[in-house]
Amino acid sequence: LQTVFRTNFYMDRIGIAGHGSEDVFAQDVGSFGTVVRGAGTMGHPNILGSYLVMIVPVFLILLLLDKDRVRRWVWAVATVTGVSGLACGLSRAAWASFLAGAAAVAVAIWILKLMKPMRVATLVMASVLMLSLAIAPFIPLVLQRLETDYSDSVKFRTELNAVARQIIADHPIAGVGLNNFTVVSPDYIPPDKDYIASLDGLVPSVHNIYYLVLSELGLPGFIAFLTFWVGSVFWALRKPLQMQPLARATVAGVACGFFGLFCGDIAGFALWTDAILWTGAVLIGLFEPLEQLGRAA
């Protein structure tokens, strides 16, 4: 709706990340002119994109596996709405990481024996065909978005990555402290770098969650970080065939969403934002009752 009507619908008053959609983000997309990027209540289109990357695979896998007709309509609406939000956010990293998460859904369905292999292959081919038909009218816009400001975006990230590597080399064990990257990094940033002024005088954080965690928390903190996100999923699925199929599918969908986030966060820090941390923690908190419910059934 933000993209279609070019307004934030007063979402700056209910924003849950940063200042909400205080500004409607306008992106100049080559010959297509200015396109308004949807941000929802997340404060930035890239944060909205990452949030949807995390939760839409859950809806997608339930849509494919839930046999209850009423609930399947709910999952279908949620999936279509989420994918539409991803499209309107114009976040290139979110597009790529969602495709990674969707591919992980197919792999998870296969490995966890939630569906016969032939049906999985059929659904994958049908999904690729439907997606191709759906985006066909927008392919020129997608290509323009992929090319617009690409070099500047890559340069911005690679230079900050270099700064992060220097900080990590100087503070490999304890790091520089939680949320201190922007406090310490000005001492490592050459004054002639013009990207410092690109955020209205604010020092940007490194757009790579792995470098960010390593630089702020050091190696022990990085191991703890991965143990929480990755270890929780492996713990929940340690005996997957003992779980009821729908409970198993839900855990797998969450895992696929996390996988998409980890792919996207090579060029971002979504896992360091409040709304995604809150939701991720809630999803991980569901693992134990899902296990108990599934095994009781």
PDB file of C-alpha atoms in Angstrom:
ATOM      1  CA  LEU A   1       0.000   0.000   0.000  1.00  0.00           C
ATOM      2  CA  GLN A   2       2.881   2.388   0.717  1.00  0.00           C
ATOM      3  CA  THR A   3       4.299   1.681  -2.725  1.00  0.00           C
ATOM      4  CA  VAL A   4       0.968   1.976  -4.550  1.00  0.00           C
ATOM      5  CA  PHE A   5      -0.321   5.092  -2.759  1.00  0.00           C
ATOM      6  CA  ARG A   6       3.089   6.696  -2.087  1.00  0.00           C
ATOM      7  CA  THR A   7       2.378   7.405   1.571  1.00  0.00           C
ATOM      8  CA  ASN A   8       3.431   5.929   4.908  1.00  0.00           C
ATOM      9  CA  PHE A   9      -0.129   5.967   6.347  1.00  0.00           C
ATOM     10  CA  TYR A  10       1.166   7.568   9.571  1.00  0.00           C
ATOM     11  CA  MET A  11       3.221   4.469  10.322  1.00  0.00           C
ATOM     12  CA  ASP A  12       5.884   6.694  11.845  1.00  0.00           C
ATOM     13  CA  ARG A  13       3.583   6.800  14.903  1.00  0.00           C
ATOM     14  CA  ILE A  14       3.682   3.038  15.414  1.00  0.00           C
ATOM     15  CA  GLY A  15       7.164   2.213  14.187  1.00  0.00           C
ATOM     16  CA  ILE A  16       8.858  -0.660  15.997  1.00  0.00           C
ATOM     17  CA  ALA A  17      12.328  -0.341  14.465  1.00  0.00           C
ATOM     18  CA  GLY A  18      14.056   3.009  14.465  1.00  0.00           C
ATOM     19  CA  HIS A  19      11.460   5.699  13.826  1.00  0.00           C
ATOM     20  CA  GLY A  20       9.028   3.542  11.878  1.00  0.00           C
ATOM     21  CA  SER A  21       8.243   4.643   8.344  1.00  0.00           C
ATOM     22  CA  GLU A  22       8.993   8.254   9.102  1.00  0.00           C
ATOM     23  CA  ASP A  23      10.013   8.761   5.525  1.00  0.00           C
ATOM     24  CA  VAL A  24       8.745   7.015   2.442  1.00  0.00           C
ATOM     25  CA  PHE A  25      11.890   5.751   0.751  1.00  0.00           C
ATOM     26  CA  ALA A  26      12.020   6.784  -2.894  1.00  0.00           C
ATOM     27  CA  GLN A  27      14.404   4.954  -5.201  1.00  0.00           C
ATOM     28  CA  ASP A  28      15.402   6.272  -8.608  1.00  0.00           C
ATOM     29  CA  VAL A  29      15.290   3.185 -10.840  1.00  0.00           C
ATOM     30  CA  GLY A  30      16.835   4.307 -14.111  1.00  0.00           C
ATOM     31  CA  SER A  31      14.385   4.872 -16.938  1.00  0.00           C
ATOM     32  CA  PHE A  32      11.483   3.847 -14.706  1.00  0.00           C
ATOM     33  CA  GLY A  33      11.866   7.006 -12.657  1.00  0.00           C
ATOM     34  CA  THR A  34      11.147   7.096  -8.933  1.00  0.00           C
ATOM     35  CA  VAL A  35       9.637   4.071  -7.213  1.00  0.00           C
ATOM     36  CA  VAL A  36       8.490   4.235  -3.596  1.00  0.00           C
ATOM     37  CA  ARG A  37       9.910   1.422  -1.468  1.00  0.00           C
ATOM     38  CA  GLY A  38       7.600  -0.072   1.129  1.00  0.00           C
ATOM     39  CA  ALA A  39       8.995  -0.061   4.675  1.00  0.00           C
ATOM     40  CA  GLY A  40       5.964  -1.102   6.720  1.00  0.00           C
ATOM     41  CA  THR A  41       6.444  -0.304  10.398  1.00  0.00           C
ATOM     42  CA  MET A  42      10.084  -1.382  10.288  1.00  0.00           C
ATOM     43  CA  GLY A  43      11.706   1.973   9.646  1.00  0.00           C
ATOM     44  CA  HIS A  44      13.605   0.885   6.544  1.00  0.00           C
ATOM     45  CA  PRO A  45      12.771  -1.252   3.478  1.00  0.00           C
ATOM     46  CA  ASN A  46      15.801  -3.475   4.053  1.00  0.00           C
ATOM     47  CA  ILE A  47      14.675  -4.288   7.598  1.00  0.00           C
ATOM     48  CA  LEU A  48      11.170  -5.088   6.372  1.00  0.00           C
ATOM     49  CA  GLY A  49      12.661  -7.302   3.667  1.00  0.00           C
ATOM     50  CA  SER A  50      14.781  -9.212   6.173  1.00  0.00           C
ATOM     51  CA  TYR A  51      11.819  -9.640   8.525  1.00  0.00           C
ATOM     52  CA  LEU A  52       9.752 -11.134   5.725  1.00  0.00           C
ATOM     53  CA  VAL A  53      12.644 -13.378   4.687  1.00  0.00           C
ATOM     54  CA  MET A  54      12.551 -14.808   8.222  1.00  0.00           C
ATOM     55  CA  ILE A  55       8.817 -15.500   8.530  1.00  0.00           C
ATOM     56  CA  VAL A  56       7.474 -16.157   5.004  1.00  0.00           C
ATOM     57  CA  PRO A  57       9.179 -19.597   4.683  1.00  0.00           C
ATOM     58  CA  VAL A  58       7.096 -20.704   7.689  1.00  0.00           C
ATOM     59  CA  PHE A  59       3.879 -19.758   5.866  1.00  0.00           C
ATOM     60  CA  LEU A  60       5.149 -21.305   2.648  1.00  0.00           C
ATOM     61  CA  ILE A  61       5.977 -24.699   4.135  1.00  0.00           C
ATOM     62  CA  LEU A  62       2.675 -24.814   6.042  1.00  0.00           C
ATOM     63  CA  LEU A  63       0.810 -23.913   2.849  1.00  0.00           C
ATOM     64  CA  LEU A  64       2.410 -26.905   1.157  1.00  0.00           C
ATOM     65  CA  LEU A  65       1.887 -29.413   3.973  1.00  0.00           C
ATOM     66  CA  ASP A  66      -1.136 -28.432   6.069  1.00  0.00           C
ATOM     67  CA  LYS A  67      -4.176 -30.515   5.105  1.00  0.00           C
ATOM     68  CA  ASP A  68      -6.695 -28.246   6.837  1.00  0.00           C
ATOM     69  CA  ARG A  69      -8.412 -26.206   4.090  1.00  0.00           C
ATOM     70  CA  VAL A  70      -9.251 -23.184   6.247  1.00  0.00           C
ATOM     71  CA  ARG A  71      -5.719 -22.869   7.581  1.00  0.00           C
ATOM     72  CA  ARG A  72      -4.270 -23.322   4.086  1.00  0.00           C
ATOM     73  CA  TRP A  73      -6.164 -20.218   2.968  1.00  0.00           C
ATOM     74  CA  VAL A  74      -4.572 -18.341   5.873  1.00  0.00           C
ATOM     75  CA  TRP A  75      -1.104 -19.599   4.892  1.00  0.00           C
ATOM     76  CA  ALA A  76      -1.766 -18.721   1.232  1.00  0.00           C
ATOM     77  CA  VAL A  77      -2.801 -15.139   2.026  1.00  0.00           C
ATOM     78  CA  ALA A  78       0.159 -14.712   4.377  1.00  0.00           C
ATOM     79  CA  THR A  79       2.596 -16.077   1.771  1.00  0.00           C
ATOM     80  CA  VAL A  80       1.280 -13.893  -1.075  1.00  0.00           C
ATOM     81  CA  THR A  81       1.218 -10.817   1.164  1.00  0.00           C
ATOM     82  CA  GLY A  82       4.767 -11.476   2.368  1.00  0.00           C
ATOM     83  CA  VAL A  83       6.148 -12.028  -1.125  1.00  0.00           C
ATOM     84  CA  SER A  84       4.389  -8.862  -2.311  1.00  0.00           C
ATOM     85  CA  GLY A  85       5.989  -6.950   0.550  1.00  0.00           C
ATOM     86  CA  LEU A  86       9.382  -8.316  -0.449  1.00  0.00           C
ATOM     87  CA  ALA A  87       8.817  -7.179  -4.021  1.00  0.00           C
ATOM     88  CA  CYS A  88       7.708  -3.669  -3.016  1.00  0.00           C
ATOM     89  CA  GLY A  89      10.635  -3.200  -0.634  1.00  0.00           C
ATOM     90  CA  LEU A  90      13.062  -3.341  -3.596  1.00  0.00           C
ATOM     91  CA  SER A  91      15.734  -4.829  -1.327  1.00  0.00           C
ATOM     92  CA  ARG A  92      18.146  -6.755  -3.525  1.00  0.00           C
ATOM     93  CA  ALA A  93      19.643  -8.643  -0.589  1.00  0.00           C
ATOM     94  CA  ALA A  94      16.158  -9.631   0.600  1.00  0.00           C
ATOM     95  CA  TRP A  95      15.247 -10.924  -2.865  1.00  0.00           C
ATOM     96  CA  ALA A  96      18.352 -13.089  -3.019  1.00  0.00           C
ATOM     97  CA  SER A  97      18.086 -14.358   0.560  1.00  0.00           C
ATOM     98  CA  PHE A  98      14.390 -15.189   0.155  1.00  0.00           C
ATOM     99  CA  LEU A  99      15.211 -17.325  -2.871  1.00  0.00           C
ATOM    100  CA  ALA A 100      17.831 -19.061  -0.709  1.00  0.00           C
ATOM    101  CA  GLY A 101      15.256 -19.625   2.042  1.00  0.00           C
ATOM    102  CA  ALA A 102      12.663 -20.901  -0.442  1.00  0.00           C
ATOM    103  CA  ALA A 103      15.209 -23.335  -1.889  1.00  0.00           C
ATOM    104  CA  ALA A 104      15.971 -24.469   1.669  1.00  0.00           C
ATOM    105  CA  VAL A 105      12.236 -25.179   2.133  1.00  0.00           C
ATOM    106  CA  ALA A 106      12.340 -27.631  -0.769  1.00  0.00           C
ATOM    107  CA  VAL A 107      15.473 -29.291   0.612  1.00  0.00           C
ATOM    108  CA  ALA A 108      14.004 -29.493   4.133  1.00  0.00           C
ATOM    109  CA  ILE A 109      10.770 -31.074   2.868  1.00  0.00           C
ATOM    110  CA  TRP A 110      12.848 -33.675   1.062  1.00  0.00           C
ATOM    111  CA  ILE A 111      15.352 -34.452   3.840  1.00  0.00           C
ATOM    112  CA  LEU A 112      12.769 -34.529   6.649  1.00  0.00           C
ATOM    113  CA  LYS A 113      10.503 -36.827   4.607  1.00  0.00           C
ATOM    114  CA  LEU A 114       7.556 -34.467   4.733  1.00  0.00           C
ATOM    115  CA  MET A 115       6.618 -35.143   1.121  1.00  0.00           C
ATOM    116  CA  LYS A 116       7.447 -37.698  -1.548  1.00  0.00           C
ATOM    117  CA  PRO A 117      10.521 -36.727  -3.613  1.00  0.00           C
ATOM    118  CA  MET A 118       8.631 -36.731  -6.930  1.00  0.00           C
ATOM    119  CA  ARG A 119       6.016 -34.339  -5.570  1.00  0.00           C
ATOM    120  CA  VAL A 120       8.736 -32.058  -4.201  1.00  0.00           C
ATOM    121  CA  ALA A 121      10.364 -31.914  -7.648  1.00  0.00           C
ATOM    122  CA  THR A 122       6.985 -31.242  -9.291  1.00  0.00           C
ATOM    123  CA  LEU A 123       6.192 -28.427  -6.850  1.00  0.00           C
ATOM    124  CA  VAL A 124       9.612 -26.842  -7.376  1.00  0.00           C
ATOM    125  CA  MET A 125       9.176 -26.811 -11.159  1.00  0.00           C
ATOM    126  CA  ALA A 126       5.609 -25.500 -10.870  1.00  0.00           C
ATOM    127  CA  SER A 127       6.732 -22.774  -8.443  1.00  0.00           C
ATOM    128  CA  VAL A 128       9.544 -21.669 -10.744  1.00  0.00           C
ATOM    129  CA  LEU A 129       7.086 -21.483 -13.648  1.00  0.00           C
ATOM    130  CA  MET A 130       4.509 -19.502 -11.639  1.00  0.00           C
ATOM    131  CA  LEU A 131       7.157 -17.121 -10.308  1.00  0.00           C
ATOM    132  CA  SER A 132       8.516 -16.557 -13.794  1.00  0.00           C
ATOM    133  CA  LEU A 133       5.043 -15.735 -15.129  1.00  0.00           C
ATOM    134  CA  ALA A 134       4.316 -13.444 -12.173  1.00  0.00           C
ATOM    135  CA  ILE A 135       7.481 -11.371 -12.522  1.00  0.00           C
ATOM    136  CA  ALA A 136       7.633 -11.387 -16.326  1.00  0.00           C
ATOM    137  CA  PRO A 137       5.946  -7.951 -16.665  1.00  0.00           C
ATOM    138  CA  PHE A 138       8.362  -6.515 -14.068  1.00  0.00           C
ATOM    139  CA  ILE A 139      11.614  -8.005 -15.359  1.00  0.00           C
ATOM    140  CA  PRO A 140      12.860  -4.669 -16.793  1.00  0.00           C
ATOM    141  CA  LEU A 141      12.189  -2.978 -13.438  1.00  0.00           C
ATOM    142  CA  VAL A 142      13.933  -5.785 -11.552  1.00  0.00           C
ATOM    143  CA  LEU A 143      16.963  -5.578 -13.837  1.00  0.00           C
ATOM    144  CA  GLN A 144      17.128  -1.803 -13.451  1.00  0.00           C
ATOM    145  CA  ARG A 145      16.962  -2.133  -9.671  1.00  0.00           C
ATOM    146  CA  LEU A 146      19.728  -4.748  -9.671  1.00  0.00           C
ATOM    147  CA  GLU A 147      21.961  -2.392 -11.655  1.00  0.00           C
ATOM    148  CA  THR A 148      21.080   0.938 -10.005  1.00  0.00           C
ATOM    149  CA  ASP A 149      23.741   2.172  -7.560  1.00  0.00           C
ATOM    150  CA  TYR A 150      25.193  -1.334  -7.462  1.00  0.00           C
ATOM    151  CA  SER A 151      28.835  -0.262  -7.635  1.00  0.00           C
ATOM    152  CA  ASP A 152      28.408   2.389  -4.936  1.00  0.00           C
ATOM    153  CA  SER A 153      26.591  -0.096  -2.708  1.00  0.00           C
ATOM    154  CA  VAL A 154      29.351  -2.676  -3.087  1.00  0.00           C
ATOM    155  CA  LYS A 155      32.080  -0.071  -2.500  1.00  0.00           C
ATOM    156  CA  PHE A 156      30.322   1.163   0.639  1.00  0.00           C
ATOM    157  CA  ARG A 157      30.217  -2.349   2.076  1.00  0.00           C
ATOM    158  CA  THR A 158      33.698  -3.494   1.085  1.00  0.00           C
ATOM    159  CA  GLU A 159      35.310  -0.409   2.613  1.00  0.00           C
ATOM    160  CA  LEU A 160      33.423  -0.903   5.877  1.00  0.00           C
ATOM    161  CA  ASN A 161      34.357  -4.594   5.803  1.00  0.00           C
ATOM    162  CA  ALA A 162      38.016  -3.581   5.630  1.00  0.00           C
ATOM    163  CA  VAL A 163      37.523  -1.321   8.658  1.00  0.00           C
ATOM    164  CA  ALA A 164      35.843  -4.167  10.541  1.00  0.00           C
ATOM    165  CA  ARG A 165      38.701  -6.550   9.764  1.00  0.00           C
ATOM    166  CA  GLN A 166      41.187  -4.080  11.221  1.00  0.00           C
ATOM    167  CA  ILE A 167      39.100  -3.774  14.392  1.00  0.00           C
ATOM    168  CA  ILE A 168      38.835  -7.572  14.684  1.00  0.00           C
ATOM    169  CA  ALA A 169      42.591  -7.936  14.254  1.00  0.00           C
ATOM    170  CA  ASP A 170      43.165  -5.472  17.115  1.00  0.00           C
ATOM    171  CA  HIS A 171      40.462  -6.905  19.415  1.00  0.00           C
ATOM    172  CA  PRO A 172      40.117 -10.627  18.543  1.00  0.00           C
ATOM    173  CA  ILE A 173      39.084 -11.949  21.963  1.00  0.00           C
ATOM    174  CA  ALA A 174      36.932  -9.414  23.784  1.00  0.00           C
ATOM    175  CA  GLY A 175      35.932  -7.198  20.861  1.00  0.00           C
ATOM    176  CA  VAL A 176      35.194  -3.508  21.372  1.00  0.00           C
ATOM    177  CA  GLY A 177      31.940  -3.995  23.266  1.00  0.00           C
ATOM    178  CA  LEU A 178      28.278  -4.310  22.373  1.00  0.00           C
ATOM    179  CA  ASN A 179      27.037  -1.544  20.036  1.00  0.00           C
ATOM    180  CA  ASN A 180      30.479   0.079  20.046  1.00  0.00           C
ATOM    181  CA  PHE A 181      31.428  -0.431  16.406  1.00  0.00           C
ATOM    182  CA  THR A 182      30.365   3.092  15.425  1.00  0.00           C
ATOM    183  CA  VAL A 183      32.134   4.478  18.499  1.00  0.00           C
ATOM    184  CA  VAL A 184      35.477   2.884  17.637  1.00  0.00           C
ATOM    185  CA  SER A 185      35.375   2.782  13.829  1.00  0.00           C
ATOM    186  CA  PRO A 186      36.041   6.536  13.218  1.00  0.00           C
ATOM    187  CA  ASP A 187      39.588   5.927  14.455  1.00  0.00           C
ATOM    188  CA  TYR A 188      40.003   3.345  11.675  1.00  0.00           C
ATOM    189  CA  ILE A 189      38.190   5.194   8.858  1.00  0.00           C
ATOM    190  CA  PRO A 190      40.365   7.390   6.620  1.00  0.00           C
ATOM    191  CA  PRO A 191      39.006  10.945   6.631  1.00  0.00           C
ATOM    192  CA  ASP A 192      38.846  11.109   2.840  1.00  0.00           C
ATOM    193  CA  LYS A 193      36.105   8.471   2.568  1.00  0.00           C
ATOM    194  CA  ASP A 194      32.997  10.217   1.290  1.00  0.00           C
ATOM    195  CA  TYR A 195      30.566   7.524   2.472  1.00  0.00           C
ATOM    196  CA  ILE A 196      30.877   8.831   6.057  1.00  0.00           C
ATOM    197  CA  ALA A 197      28.837  11.870   5.054  1.00  0.00           C
ATOM    198  CA  SER A 198      26.295   9.769   3.164  1.00  0.00           C
ATOM    199  CA  LEU A 199      24.223   9.217   6.310  1.00  0.00           C
ATOM    200  CA  ASP A 200      23.899  12.866   7.322  1.00  0.00           C
ATOM    201  CA  GLY A 201      26.991  12.822   9.498  1.00  0.00           C
ATOM    202  CA  LEU A 202      26.194   9.492  11.172  1.00  0.00           C
ATOM    203  CA  VAL A 203      28.945   6.884  11.154  1.00  0.00           C
ATOM    204  CA  PRO A 204      27.541   3.767   9.461  1.00  0.00           C
ATOM    205  CA  SER A 205      27.914   0.306  10.938  1.00  0.00           C
ATOM    206  CA  VAL A 206      29.526  -2.505   8.976  1.00  0.00           C
ATOM    207  CA  HIS A 207      26.947  -4.169   6.729  1.00  0.00           C
ATOM    208  CA  ASN A 208      27.972  -7.734   7.550  1.00  0.00           C
ATOM    209  CA  ILE A 209      26.555  -9.421  10.646  1.00  0.00           C
ATOM    210  CA  TYR A 210      29.553 -11.726  10.999  1.00  0.00           C
ATOM    211  CA  TYR A 211      32.087  -8.908  11.015  1.00  0.00           C
ATOM    212  CA  LEU A 212      29.823  -6.856  13.283  1.00  0.00           C
ATOM    213  CA  VAL A 213      29.530  -9.586  15.919  1.00  0.00           C
ATOM    214  CA  LEU A 214      33.219 -10.474  15.720  1.00  0.00           C
ATOM    215  CA  SER A 215      34.307  -6.848  16.056  1.00  0.00           C
ATOM    216  CA  GLU A 216      31.980  -6.070  18.978  1.00  0.00           C
ATOM    217  CA  LEU A 217      31.958  -9.362  20.900  1.00  0.00           C
ATOM    218  CA  GLY A 218      35.145 -11.093  19.795  1.00  0.00           C
ATOM    219  CA  LEU A 219      35.508 -14.772  18.987  1.00  0.00           C
ATOM    220  CA  PRO A 220      33.755 -16.093  22.150  1.00  0.00           C
ATOM    221  CA  GLY A 221      30.766 -13.842  21.487  1.00  0.00           C
ATOM    222  CA  PHE A 222      30.669 -14.908  17.852  1.00  0.00           C
ATOM    223  CA  ILE A 223      30.597 -18.590  18.871  1.00  0.00           C
ATOM    224  CA  ALA A 224      27.782 -17.865  21.339  1.00  0.00           C
ATOM    225  CA  PHE A 225      25.872 -15.986  18.640  1.00  0.00           C
ATOM    226  CA  LEU A 226      26.048 -18.905  16.202  1.00  0.00           C
ATOM    227  CA  THR A 227      25.261 -21.411  18.946  1.00  0.00           C
ATOM    228  CA  PHE A 228      22.017 -19.618  19.755  1.00  0.00           C
ATOM    229  CA  TRP A 229      20.735 -19.267  16.190  1.00  0.00           C
ATOM    230  CA  VAL A 230      22.087 -22.432  14.592  1.00  0.00           C
ATOM    231  CA  GLY A 231      22.345 -24.685  17.636  1.00  0.00           C
ATOM    232  CA  SER A 232      18.709 -24.080  18.602  1.00  0.00           C
ATOM    233  CA  VAL A 233      17.503 -25.382  15.249  1.00  0.00           C
ATOM    234  CA  PHE A 234      19.700 -28.477  15.366  1.00  0.00           C
ATOM    235  CA  TRP A 235      18.558 -29.166  18.930  1.00  0.00           C
ATOM    236  CA  ALA A 236      14.896 -28.905  17.937  1.00  0.00           C
ATOM    237  CA  LEU A 237      15.387 -31.266  14.992  1.00  0.00           C
ATOM    238  CA  ARG A 238      17.694 -33.736  16.695  1.00  0.00           C
ATOM    239  CA  LYS A 239      15.017 -36.470  16.361  1.00  0.00           C
ATOM    240  CA  PRO A 240      12.790 -35.125  13.593  1.00  0.00           C
ATOM    241  CA  LEU A 241      11.029 -38.348  12.637  1.00  0.00           C
ATOM    242  CA  GLN A 242       9.581 -38.606  16.160  1.00  0.00           C
ATOM    243  CA  MET A 243       7.734 -35.313  15.646  1.00  0.00           C
ATOM    244  CA  GLN A 244       4.274 -34.959  14.174  1.00  0.00           C
ATOM    245  CA  PRO A 245       4.697 -33.845  10.493  1.00  0.00           C
ATOM    246  CA  LEU A 246       3.097 -30.404  10.892  1.00  0.00           C
ATOM    247  CA  ALA A 247       5.201 -29.592  13.971  1.00  0.00           C
ATOM    248  CA  ARG A 248       8.284 -30.808  12.113  1.00  0.00           C
ATOM    249  CA  ALA A 249       7.330 -28.636   9.131  1.00  0.00           C
ATOM    250  CA  THR A 250       6.956 -25.548  11.336  1.00  0.00           C
ATOM    251  CA  VAL A 251      10.414 -25.978  12.854  1.00  0.00           C
ATOM    252  CA  ALA A 252      11.837 -26.588   9.385  1.00  0.00           C
ATOM    253  CA  GLY A 253      10.150 -23.433   8.070  1.00  0.00           C
ATOM    254  CA  VAL A 254      11.680 -21.373  10.875  1.00  0.00           C
ATOM    255  CA  ALA A 255      15.082 -22.914  10.144  1.00  0.00           C
ATOM    256  CA  CYS A 256      14.747 -22.010   6.453  1.00  0.00           C
ATOM    257  CA  GLY A 257      13.859 -18.440   7.370  1.00  0.00           C
ATOM    258  CA  PHE A 258      16.943 -18.226   9.554  1.00  0.00           C
ATOM    259  CA  PHE A 259      19.018 -19.664   6.713  1.00  0.00           C
ATOM    260  CA  GLY A 260      17.745 -16.929   4.390  1.00  0.00           C
ATOM    261  CA  LEU A 261      18.614 -14.292   7.003  1.00  0.00           C
ATOM    262  CA  PHE A 262      22.131 -15.633   7.395  1.00  0.00           C
ATOM    263  CA  CYS A 263      22.607 -15.461   3.630  1.00  0.00           C
ATOM    264  CA  GLY A 264      21.296 -11.892   3.439  1.00  0.00           C
ATOM    265  CA  ASP A 265      23.308 -10.725   6.419  1.00  0.00           C
ATOM    266  CA  ILE A 266      26.532 -11.154   4.497  1.00  0.00           C
ATOM    267  CA  ALA A 267      25.580  -7.685   3.223  1.00  0.00           C
ATOM    268  CA  GLY A 268      23.524  -6.469   6.188  1.00  0.00           C
ATOM    269  CA  PHE A 269      22.901  -6.704   9.925  1.00  0.00           C
ATOM    270  CA  ALA A 270      19.230  -7.680  10.193  1.00  0.00           C
ATOM    271  CA  LEU A 271      19.961 -10.062  13.053  1.00  0.00           C
ATOM    272  CA  TRP A 272      21.181  -7.058  15.041  1.00  0.00           C
ATOM    273  CA  THR A 273      17.822  -5.219  14.858  1.00  0.00           C
ATOM    274  CA  ASP A 274      15.243  -5.313  17.621  1.00  0.00           C
ATOM    275  CA  ALA A 275      12.128  -6.466  15.761  1.00  0.00           C
ATOM    276  CA  ILE A 276      13.917  -9.398  14.149  1.00  0.00           C
ATOM    277  CA  LEU A 277      15.631 -10.396  17.401  1.00  0.00           C
ATOM    278  CA  TRP A 278      12.316 -10.344  19.259  1.00  0.00           C
ATOM    279  CA  THR A 279      10.528 -12.390  16.631  1.00  0.00           C
ATOM    280  CA  GLY A 280      13.445 -14.787  16.223  1.00  0.00           C
ATOM    281  CA  ALA A 281      13.527 -15.416  19.962  1.00  0.00           C
ATOM    282  CA  VAL A 282       9.770 -16.094  19.996  1.00  0.00           C
ATOM    283  CA  LEU A 283      10.117 -18.536  17.095  1.00  0.00           C
ATOM    284  CA  ILE A 284      12.937 -20.380  18.853  1.00  0.00           C
ATOM    285  CA  GLY A 285      10.827 -20.398  22.015  1.00  0.00           C
ATOM    286  CA  LEU A 286       8.157 -22.311  20.086  1.00  0.00           C
ATOM    287  CA  PHE A 287      10.505 -25.207  19.365  1.00  0.00           C
ATOM    288  CA  GLU A 288      10.051 -26.999  22.691  1.00  0.00           C
ATOM    289  CA  PRO A 289       6.208 -26.931  22.759  1.00  0.00           C
ATOM    290  CA  LEU A 290       6.187 -27.963  19.087  1.00  0.00           C
ATOM    291  CA  GLU A 291       8.388 -30.926  19.957  1.00  0.00           C
ATOM    292  CA  GLN A 292       6.185 -31.920  22.886  1.00  0.00           C
ATOM    293  CA  LEU A 293       2.963 -31.441  20.893  1.00  0.00           C
ATOM    294  CA  GLY A 294       4.329 -33.384  17.956  1.00  0.00           C
ATOM    295  CA  ARG A 295       5.568 -36.323  20.011  1.00  0.00           C
ATOM    296  CA  ALA A 296       2.407 -36.436  22.111  1.00  0.00           C
ATOM    297  CA  ALA A 297       0.355 -36.678  18.909  1.00  0.00           C
TER     298      ALA A 297
END
